[in-house]
Short mmCIF file of C-alpha atoms in Angstrom, two decimals:
data_model
loop_
_atom_site.label_atom_id
_atom_site.label_comp_id
_atom_site.label_asym_id
_atom_site.label_seq_id
_atom_site.Cartn_x
_atom_site.Cartn_y
_atom_site.Cartn_z
CA MET F 21 92.29 132.57 103.67
CA ILE F 22 89.15 131.69 105.45
CA SER F 23 88.00 133.74 108.39
CA GLY F 24 88.00 132.12 111.46
CA LEU F 25 90.82 129.10 110.38
CA PRO F 26 93.82 128.47 112.37
CA ILE F 27 97.01 129.45 110.86
CA GLY F 28 100.06 128.98 113.14
CA ALA F 29 101.97 125.52 113.62
CA ALA F 30 101.29 126.14 117.16
CA ASP F 31 98.14 124.80 116.69
CA GLY F 32 98.99 121.77 115.73
CA GLY F 33 100.12 120.28 112.20
CA PRO F 34 103.17 120.18 109.94
CA GLY F 35 106.12 122.40 110.85
CA PRO F 36 109.66 122.89 109.65
CA SER F 37 111.23 120.39 112.15
CA SER F 38 110.95 116.43 112.29
CA GLN F 39 110.22 114.54 115.16
CA SER F 40 111.69 111.24 116.55
CA PRO F 41 110.34 108.05 114.72
CA LEU F 42 107.69 106.38 116.47
CA GLU F 43 108.50 102.46 117.58
CA TRP F 44 105.24 100.88 116.82
CA LYS F 45 104.16 97.49 118.94
CA PHE F 46 101.56 95.18 118.68
CA SER F 47 98.69 95.74 121.29
CA GLN F 48 95.80 93.53 120.71
CA VAL F 49 93.81 91.42 118.06
CA PHE F 50 90.15 90.51 117.59
CA GLY F 51 88.81 87.80 115.59
CA GLU F 52 92.39 86.44 114.70
CA ARG F 53 92.42 84.02 111.98
CA ALA F 54 93.89 80.30 112.58
CA VAL F 55 96.06 79.10 109.93
CA GLY F 56 94.50 77.81 106.84
CA GLU F 57 91.25 79.10 108.25
CA GLU F 58 88.68 79.91 105.39
CA VAL F 59 87.03 83.43 106.10
CA GLN F 60 83.41 83.84 105.11
CA ASP F 61 82.76 87.22 103.00
CA ASP F 62 80.21 88.24 105.48
CA ASP F 63 82.77 88.46 108.26
CA ILE F 64 85.36 90.63 106.45
CA ILE F 65 85.57 94.26 108.17
CA SER F 66 84.56 96.74 105.88
CA ALA F 67 84.34 100.18 108.36
CA ILE F 68 86.35 101.27 111.29
CA GLU F 69 85.97 104.56 113.41
CA PHE F 70 86.90 105.86 116.94
CA ASP F 71 84.73 108.13 118.57
CA LYS F 72 86.13 111.75 119.01
CA SER F 73 87.23 110.98 122.70
CA GLY F 74 88.94 107.70 121.52
CA GLY F 75 87.40 105.62 124.23
CA HIS F 76 85.24 103.75 121.86
CA LEU F 77 85.64 102.01 118.78
CA ALA F 78 83.18 100.70 116.27
CA THR F 79 83.64 98.32 113.20
CA GLY F 80 81.31 97.25 110.44
CA ASP F 81 81.31 94.20 108.26
CA ARG F 82 80.11 92.75 104.83
CA GLY F 83 77.50 91.05 106.65
CA GLY F 84 75.85 94.17 107.83
CA ARG F 85 77.09 93.76 111.65
CA VAL F 86 78.24 96.60 113.88
CA VAL F 87 80.71 95.64 116.48
CA LEU F 88 81.34 98.17 119.38
CA PHE F 89 84.64 98.30 121.88
CA GLU F 90 85.34 100.28 124.71
CA LYS F 91 88.51 101.31 126.13
CA THR F 92 89.32 99.49 129.55
CA ASP F 93 90.92 100.86 132.63
CA ALA F 94 94.58 102.21 131.41
CA ARG F 95 95.99 101.67 134.57
CA ASP F 96 98.23 98.71 135.44
CA GLN F 97 96.30 95.91 136.96
CA ARG F 98 98.32 95.31 140.22
CA THR F 99 97.07 94.08 143.40
CA ARG F 100 95.98 96.36 146.29
CA LYS F 101 99.30 95.50 148.19
CA GLU F 102 101.38 96.46 145.20
CA LEU F 103 99.69 99.51 144.67
CA GLU F 104 99.96 100.40 148.29
CA LYS F 105 103.90 100.28 148.02
CA THR F 106 103.73 102.80 145.32
CA ASP F 107 102.83 106.55 144.99
CA HIS F 108 101.13 106.13 141.58
CA SER F 109 100.03 103.67 139.49
CA VAL F 110 101.61 103.63 136.00
CA LEU F 111 99.69 104.41 132.86
CA ARG F 112 99.68 101.83 129.84
CA HIS F 113 98.70 102.13 126.30
CA PRO F 114 94.99 102.11 125.66
CA GLU F 115 93.42 98.86 125.57
CA TYR F 116 89.93 97.73 124.36
CA ARG F 117 87.61 95.18 125.21
CA TYR F 118 84.21 93.70 123.34
CA SER F 119 81.40 95.93 124.38
CA THR F 120 78.28 94.70 122.12
CA GLU F 121 77.32 93.98 118.57
CA PHE F 122 74.20 94.32 116.69
CA GLN F 123 72.79 93.88 113.10
CA SER F 124 72.50 97.35 111.57
CA HIS F 125 71.59 96.20 107.93
CA GLU F 126 69.91 93.47 106.04
CA PRO F 127 69.81 92.74 102.20
CA GLU F 128 67.54 94.92 100.35
CA PHE F 129 65.59 95.00 97.15
CA ASP F 130 65.23 98.04 94.85
CA PHE F 131 62.25 97.16 93.00
CA LEU F 132 62.77 99.83 90.60
CA LYS F 133 65.76 98.87 89.25
CA SER F 134 65.32 95.11 90.33
CA LEU F 135 68.55 94.83 92.18
CA GLU F 136 69.49 93.53 95.28
CA ILE F 137 71.25 95.73 97.59
CA GLU F 138 74.18 94.40 99.91
CA GLU F 139 73.91 94.78 103.52
CA LYS F 140 77.64 95.77 103.61
CA ILE F 141 78.68 98.59 106.04
CA ASN F 142 79.98 101.20 103.89
CA LYS F 143 80.68 103.92 106.80
CA ILE F 144 80.23 104.30 110.50
CA LYS F 145 80.28 107.89 112.06
CA TRP F 146 80.04 108.47 115.87
CA CYS F 147 77.47 111.29 116.95
CA HIS F 148 77.47 113.31 120.34
CA THR F 149 76.94 111.68 123.47
CA VAL F 150 73.89 112.43 125.70
CA ASN F 151 73.37 111.50 129.15
CA GLY F 152 75.71 108.59 128.83
CA ALA F 153 74.37 107.13 126.08
CA GLN F 154 76.18 106.53 122.75
CA PHE F 155 75.12 107.58 119.47
CA LEU F 156 76.16 106.55 115.77
CA LEU F 157 75.03 106.39 112.17
CA SER F 158 76.01 103.41 109.87
CA THR F 159 75.07 102.98 106.29
CA ASN F 160 75.15 100.65 103.43
CA ASP F 161 74.68 101.46 99.90
CA LYS F 162 71.26 103.11 100.02
CA THR F 163 69.94 103.24 103.76
CA ILE F 164 71.34 105.07 106.69
CA LYS F 165 70.36 104.13 110.38
CA SER F 166 70.61 105.83 113.64
CA TRP F 167 71.47 104.00 116.63
CA LYS F 168 71.52 104.68 120.34
CA VAL F 169 73.60 102.24 122.69
CA SER F 170 72.73 102.51 126.50
CA ILE F 171 72.84 100.31 129.28
CA ASN F 172 69.87 98.46 130.22
CA GLU F 173 70.25 97.13 134.00
CA THR F 174 73.81 95.60 133.13
CA THR F 175 73.44 95.07 129.43
CA LEU F 176 74.58 97.38 126.64
CA VAL F 177 71.26 97.57 124.38
CA ALA F 178 71.25 98.97 120.76
CA ARG F 179 68.33 100.65 119.45
CA CYS F 180 67.27 101.89 115.93
CA ARG F 181 66.21 105.59 116.28
CA LYS F 182 65.94 106.60 112.85
CA VAL F 183 65.96 105.26 109.36
CA TYR F 184 66.99 107.54 106.74
CA CYS F 185 66.28 106.17 102.99
CA ASN F 186 65.07 107.21 99.42
CA ALA F 187 67.31 110.06 99.07
CA HIS F 188 70.33 108.56 96.99
CA ALA F 189 69.89 107.22 93.38
CA TYR F 190 73.82 105.75 93.63
CA HIS F 191 75.73 104.15 96.18
CA ILE F 192 76.50 106.30 99.39
CA ASN F 193 80.22 106.36 99.65
CA SER F 194 80.34 108.87 102.70
CA ILE F 195 78.73 109.90 105.78
CA SER F 196 79.81 112.94 108.00
CA THR F 197 78.38 114.38 111.27
CA ASN F 198 78.47 118.21 111.68
CA SER F 199 80.13 119.98 114.70
CA ASP F 200 76.50 121.63 115.20
CA CYS F 201 75.52 118.21 116.57
CA GLU F 202 72.32 118.47 114.93
CA THR F 203 72.99 117.73 111.08
CA TYR F 204 75.07 115.54 108.95
CA ILE F 205 75.68 114.73 105.27
CA SER F 206 75.71 111.62 102.95
CA ALA F 207 77.00 111.44 99.72
CA ASP F 208 76.94 109.46 96.73
CA ASP F 209 78.70 109.34 93.22
CA LEU F 210 76.84 112.47 92.20
CA ARG F 211 75.12 114.21 95.16
CA ILE F 212 75.51 115.24 98.84
CA ASN F 213 72.43 115.34 100.91
CA LEU F 214 72.20 117.50 104.19
CA TRP F 215 70.12 115.64 106.91
CA ASN F 216 68.92 116.80 110.38
CA LEU F 217 69.53 114.04 112.79
CA GLU F 218 65.92 114.05 114.12
CA VAL F 219 64.10 114.19 110.62
CA SER F 220 64.22 110.93 108.74
CA ASP F 221 61.76 111.67 105.87
CA GLN F 222 63.50 114.94 104.46
CA SER F 223 66.81 115.95 103.56
CA PHE F 224 68.18 118.99 101.39
CA ASN F 225 70.62 118.49 98.18
CA ILE F 226 73.43 120.74 98.47
CA VAL F 227 75.90 119.45 95.67
CA ASP F 228 74.62 117.98 92.42
CA LEU F 229 77.30 117.20 89.68
CA LYS F 230 74.44 115.07 87.72
CA PRO F 231 74.39 116.68 84.02
CA VAL F 232 71.53 117.09 81.96
CA ASN F 233 72.64 114.46 79.61
CA MET F 234 74.75 111.94 81.60
CA GLU F 235 77.12 111.51 78.43
CA ASP F 236 78.68 114.93 79.75
CA LEU F 237 79.62 113.58 83.00
CA THR F 238 83.24 114.01 83.47
CA GLU F 239 83.66 113.34 87.45
CA VAL F 240 82.01 111.78 90.46
CA ILE F 241 82.21 112.43 94.11
CA THR F 242 84.25 110.06 95.96
CA SER F 243 84.51 110.97 99.68
CA ALA F 244 82.98 114.20 101.77
CA GLU F 245 83.46 115.05 104.95
CA PHE F 246 82.68 118.15 107.22
CA HIS F 247 84.95 120.73 108.99
CA PRO F 248 85.73 119.75 112.48
CA THR F 249 84.90 122.83 114.22
CA HIS F 250 83.04 125.37 111.30
CA CYS F 251 79.54 123.71 110.93
CA ASN F 252 78.93 126.08 107.64
CA LEU F 253 82.39 124.29 105.67
CA LEU F 254 82.72 120.61 104.23
CA ALA F 255 84.75 119.26 101.71
CA TYR F 256 84.48 117.04 98.89
CA SER F 257 86.91 114.89 96.60
CA SER F 258 86.37 113.87 93.18
CA SER F 259 87.67 111.10 90.87
CA LYS F 260 89.72 113.66 88.89
CA GLY F 261 91.82 114.22 91.93
CA SER F 262 90.15 117.24 92.99
CA ILE F 263 88.96 118.75 96.37
CA ARG F 264 86.36 121.53 96.87
CA LEU F 265 85.76 123.09 100.14
CA ILE F 266 82.47 124.58 100.16
CA ASP F 267 80.50 127.23 102.40
CA MET F 268 76.93 126.27 102.75
CA ARG F 269 76.11 129.99 104.07
CA GLN F 270 76.79 131.19 99.93
CA SER F 271 73.55 129.39 98.81
CA ALA F 272 71.07 126.55 98.99
CA LEU F 273 72.79 124.70 96.22
CA CYS F 274 76.38 124.80 96.60
CA ASP F 275 77.37 124.77 92.85
CA ARG F 276 80.24 126.73 93.59
CA HIS F 277 83.46 125.98 95.39
CA THR F 278 84.93 128.34 97.76
CA LYS F 279 88.33 126.88 97.31
CA LEU F 280 89.79 124.42 94.92
CA PHE F 281 92.62 121.84 95.78
CA MET F 282 94.26 119.92 92.87
CA ASP F 283 97.56 118.70 91.94
CA VAL F 284 97.88 118.65 88.29
CA GLU F 285 100.00 116.24 86.48
CA PRO F 286 102.47 117.73 83.68
CA ALA F 287 100.95 117.25 80.50
CA GLY F 288 104.40 115.30 79.35
CA ASN F 289 103.72 112.57 82.15
CA ARG F 290 99.94 111.99 81.30
CA SER F 291 98.41 108.59 80.30
CA PHE F 292 94.90 107.04 80.14
CA LEU F 293 95.85 105.82 83.55
CA THR F 294 96.59 109.05 84.86
CA GLU F 295 93.22 109.99 85.92
CA ILE F 296 92.54 106.79 87.24
CA ILE F 297 95.33 107.07 89.73
CA ALA F 298 94.66 110.57 90.36
CA SER F 299 91.16 109.42 91.75
CA ILE F 300 90.96 110.50 95.35
CA SER F 301 89.43 107.47 97.51
CA ASP F 302 89.32 109.33 100.98
CA ILE F 303 89.77 112.90 102.53
CA LYS F 304 90.09 113.67 106.09
CA PHE F 305 90.48 116.95 108.00
CA SER F 306 93.19 117.47 110.50
CA ARG F 307 91.54 117.77 114.02
CA ASN F 308 92.17 121.57 114.17
CA GLY F 309 90.67 121.85 110.74
CA ARG F 310 93.58 123.48 108.99
CA TYR F 311 94.80 120.73 106.86
CA ILE F 312 93.25 117.92 104.55
CA LEU F 313 94.62 114.56 103.87
CA SER F 314 94.08 112.81 100.75
CA ARG F 315 94.90 109.17 99.33
CA ASP F 316 94.89 108.53 96.02
CA TYR F 317 96.19 105.15 94.51
CA MET F 318 99.80 106.26 94.63
CA THR F 319 100.05 109.18 97.47
CA LEU F 320 98.99 110.66 100.40
CA LYS F 321 98.74 114.51 100.19
CA LEU F 322 98.63 117.11 102.73
CA TRP F 323 96.67 120.31 102.04
CA ASP F 324 96.78 123.61 103.97
CA LEU F 325 93.53 125.15 103.71
CA ASN F 326 95.48 128.44 103.04
CA MET F 327 97.26 127.13 100.14
CA GLU F 328 95.54 126.19 96.86
CA ALA F 329 98.43 126.13 94.53
CA SER F 330 100.05 122.64 95.91
CA PRO F 331 99.90 120.37 98.55
CA VAL F 332 102.37 121.08 101.57
CA ALA F 333 103.27 117.50 101.72
CA THR F 334 103.19 114.50 99.02
CA LEU F 335 103.97 111.26 100.58
CA LYS F 336 104.71 108.23 98.13
CA VAL F 337 102.76 105.22 99.04
CA HIS F 338 103.02 102.89 96.00
CA GLU F 339 105.82 104.57 93.85
CA TYR F 340 107.08 101.03 93.67
CA LEU F 341 104.08 99.90 91.29
CA ARG F 342 104.54 102.63 88.99
CA PRO F 343 106.25 100.49 86.25
CA LYS F 344 103.28 97.85 86.77
CA LEU F 345 100.18 100.13 86.34
CA TYR F 346 99.19 98.37 83.10
CA ASP F 347 99.04 95.16 85.11
CA LEU F 348 97.28 96.68 87.82
CA TYR F 349 94.78 98.15 85.36
CA GLU F 350 94.24 94.59 84.03
CA ASN F 351 93.68 92.77 87.11
CA ASP F 352 91.80 95.70 88.67
CA SER F 353 93.55 96.43 91.64
CA ILE F 354 94.18 99.95 90.49
CA PHE F 355 91.05 100.67 91.32
CA ASP F 356 91.38 99.65 95.18
CA LYS F 357 89.91 102.34 97.48
CA PHE F 358 92.53 102.75 100.34
CA GLU F 359 91.55 105.01 103.55
CA CYS F 360 93.78 107.23 105.33
CA CYS F 361 94.21 109.04 108.55
CA LEU F 362 95.75 111.58 111.04
CA ASN F 363 97.06 111.47 114.36
CA GLY F 364 95.33 113.85 116.93
CA ASP F 365 97.98 116.72 116.14
CA GLY F 366 98.32 116.13 112.52
CA THR F 367 101.74 115.47 112.56
CA ARG F 368 101.62 112.10 111.45
CA ALA F 369 99.70 110.32 108.59
CA ALA F 370 98.94 106.44 108.28
CA THR F 371 97.37 104.41 105.14
CA GLY F 372 97.12 101.05 104.16
CA SER F 373 98.71 98.91 101.16
CA TYR F 374 98.99 95.44 99.76
CA SER F 375 99.98 91.95 101.55
CA ASN F 376 98.02 93.45 104.79
CA LEU F 377 100.84 96.59 105.10
CA PHE F 378 100.36 99.85 106.42
CA ARG F 379 102.26 102.92 106.39
CA VAL F 380 103.07 105.58 109.09
CA PHE F 381 104.34 108.94 107.93
CA GLU F 382 106.01 111.89 109.60
CA THR F 383 104.06 114.80 108.08
CA THR F 384 106.61 117.48 109.73
CA SER F 385 109.81 116.36 108.12
CA GLY F 386 109.39 116.73 104.43
CA SER F 387 110.23 113.45 103.81
CA ASP F 388 108.44 110.48 102.36
CA GLU F 389 110.32 108.00 104.60
CA ALA F 390 107.74 105.64 106.58
CA SER F 391 107.31 102.99 108.83
CA ILE F 392 106.20 100.06 107.08
CA LEU F 393 104.09 97.72 109.35
CA GLU F 394 102.26 94.25 108.87
CA ALA F 395 98.77 93.62 110.16
CA SER F 396 100.10 90.65 112.58
CA LYS F 397 101.10 90.08 116.14
CA SER F 398 104.92 90.86 114.68
CA PRO F 399 104.07 94.21 113.07
CA ASN F 400 107.87 94.53 112.05
CA ARG F 401 108.70 91.08 110.71
CA ARG F 402 108.25 92.33 107.46
CA ASN F 403 111.20 94.90 107.76
CA ALA F 404 113.20 92.22 109.40
CA THR F 405 112.94 89.67 106.45
CA GLN F 406 112.35 91.76 103.14
CA SER F 407 115.89 92.02 102.09
CA SER F 408 116.41 88.32 102.20
CA ARG F 409 113.17 87.02 100.75
CA CYS F 410 113.49 87.95 96.80
CA GLY F 411 116.56 89.81 95.99
CA ASN F 412 115.92 92.00 93.09
CA ARG F 413 113.68 89.60 90.84
CA LEU F 414 110.40 91.15 89.15
CA VAL F 415 107.54 89.36 87.44
CA ASN F 416 104.51 90.36 85.53
CA PHE F 417 101.53 90.05 87.90
CA ALA F 418 98.79 90.62 85.62
CA ARG F 419 95.60 88.22 85.83
CA GLY F 420 96.91 84.71 85.72
CA ARG F 421 100.32 85.62 86.26
CA ARG F 422 100.99 85.16 89.64
CA ASP F 423 104.10 83.79 91.26
CA THR F 424 103.08 80.13 91.68
CA ARG F 425 106.24 79.07 93.66
CA ARG F 426 104.74 81.28 96.58
CA GLY F 427 101.72 79.40 96.69
CA GLY F 428 99.58 81.19 93.85
CA ASN F 429 98.57 84.40 95.68
CA GLU F 430 102.11 86.33 96.42
CA MET F 431 103.80 88.47 93.73
CA VAL F 432 107.12 89.92 93.78
CA GLY F 433 107.20 93.77 93.97
CA ALA F 434 109.96 96.40 93.05
CA GLU F 435 110.65 97.07 96.64
CA ASN F 436 112.55 93.86 96.66
CA GLY F 437 109.74 92.12 98.60
CA VAL F 438 106.88 89.73 97.83
CA TYR F 439 103.58 91.31 98.01
CA ASP F 440 100.17 89.74 98.03
CA PHE F 441 97.80 91.77 96.07
CA THR F 442 94.75 90.14 97.71
CA SER F 443 95.20 90.96 100.71
CA GLU F 444 94.95 94.64 100.77
CA LEU F 445 94.45 96.69 103.91
CA LEU F 446 91.72 99.20 103.15
CA HIS F 447 90.30 100.16 106.44
CA LEU F 448 92.31 102.17 109.47
CA ALA F 449 91.55 104.60 111.80
CA TRP F 450 93.89 106.56 114.41
CA ASN F 451 92.80 106.90 118.04
CA PRO F 452 92.48 110.91 118.35
CA ALA F 453 93.83 110.76 121.96
CA ALA F 454 96.85 108.43 121.56
CA ASN F 455 99.25 106.91 119.41
CA LEU F 456 97.15 104.06 118.42
CA ILE F 457 96.15 102.83 115.10
CA ALA F 458 93.37 100.18 114.73
CA CYS F 459 93.55 98.43 111.14
CA ALA F 460 91.23 95.68 109.19
CA ALA F 461 93.05 92.54 107.69
CA SER F 462 90.33 90.63 106.40
CA ASN F 463 88.26 89.84 109.45
CA SER F 464 90.88 90.17 111.76
CA LEU F 465 91.11 93.79 113.82
CA TYR F 466 94.42 94.75 114.82
CA MET F 467 95.69 97.39 117.21
CA TYR F 468 99.45 98.83 117.60
CA PHE F 469 100.45 101.78 119.72
CA ALA F 470 103.52 103.62 120.13
#
């Protein structure tokens, strides 16, 4: 056990009993597509992040833009005369309004490698609030920027405070702010760097997986995140399906982990695809810091920091795709990187899937039953129509073998439903203060409440 980590279920997180299932309803949509509307690649959302209070939401897109939303007054918008007739106003679910947007990144050119670097926003992280001003970090593949968003007279204005660059040889896949409110980390395939928020021209390399001979490379870093309350602890995941917890107090270069979490597939079940589907695409700490949620291609896994041997819960997301893994390898879908998120007390988890679907699991029950929702104004439509759409037909959906009877983009899956593998829901976030999920379907931002 790590000193100071919470150990009781009373602190939040999975416990022995199940809860009542949530009834999810549509709340809002921003940037909804019209039927047949062609979406520009630059407009596709590539990052979503709530701040710690849940009062602000940021999205980034492939065009390098950051769009900010703020929570509106959560009370009923009734007239004064109506309110005078009641003793109190009725609270509603959180609603958001467009706040401002700004161009965070432009295309860059790496002259050393003669390579153009896209402006796409990979990650956004909120920092602490100072004197009413909001601060956040945004990054593309190579450059991280710090932004201050404040009110100038009556208008919100975003100003770039710092530019952190020239520290990564490979594409940045993660940034995470520390609970000390002074530092943050950035991670690429082989290295994790520690930055001071106020120092843009210097960082410290704290994890380095690069071997002397690159032919000896066996795994890469896929995601990294600071512990929410212990400023000396952070975790990072790898392409081999492992999660390493490291303590920065042990040495300047954290080449040894404090704990290792890894769910090993039995030898008899292994194939050349085993390592691909075991690769972890995202990790998230629970708010109290006791648990880590990880997402690989097939499952969500919940790890207790005091139990390295095995996850406390394994939630099946894509089990229906197991018979088709070779086809998914051929059409590159097996390399899709889905994000995951936890609610405020760690009792529920959510992650995306195909056909703009996402699933919400209850982590307390020990069951992998999930609510399956569609990113549309009718989130439960899929459940109502799935059983009548295609029976038990299965088709090969390798490249070039789509179900042309359904327009060319839809494919029949083993859950008796039609699935569009070109419409993957990769990015979503859970409001830390309410049962509200924001998710991205192409260029549209949908929100659902329960």
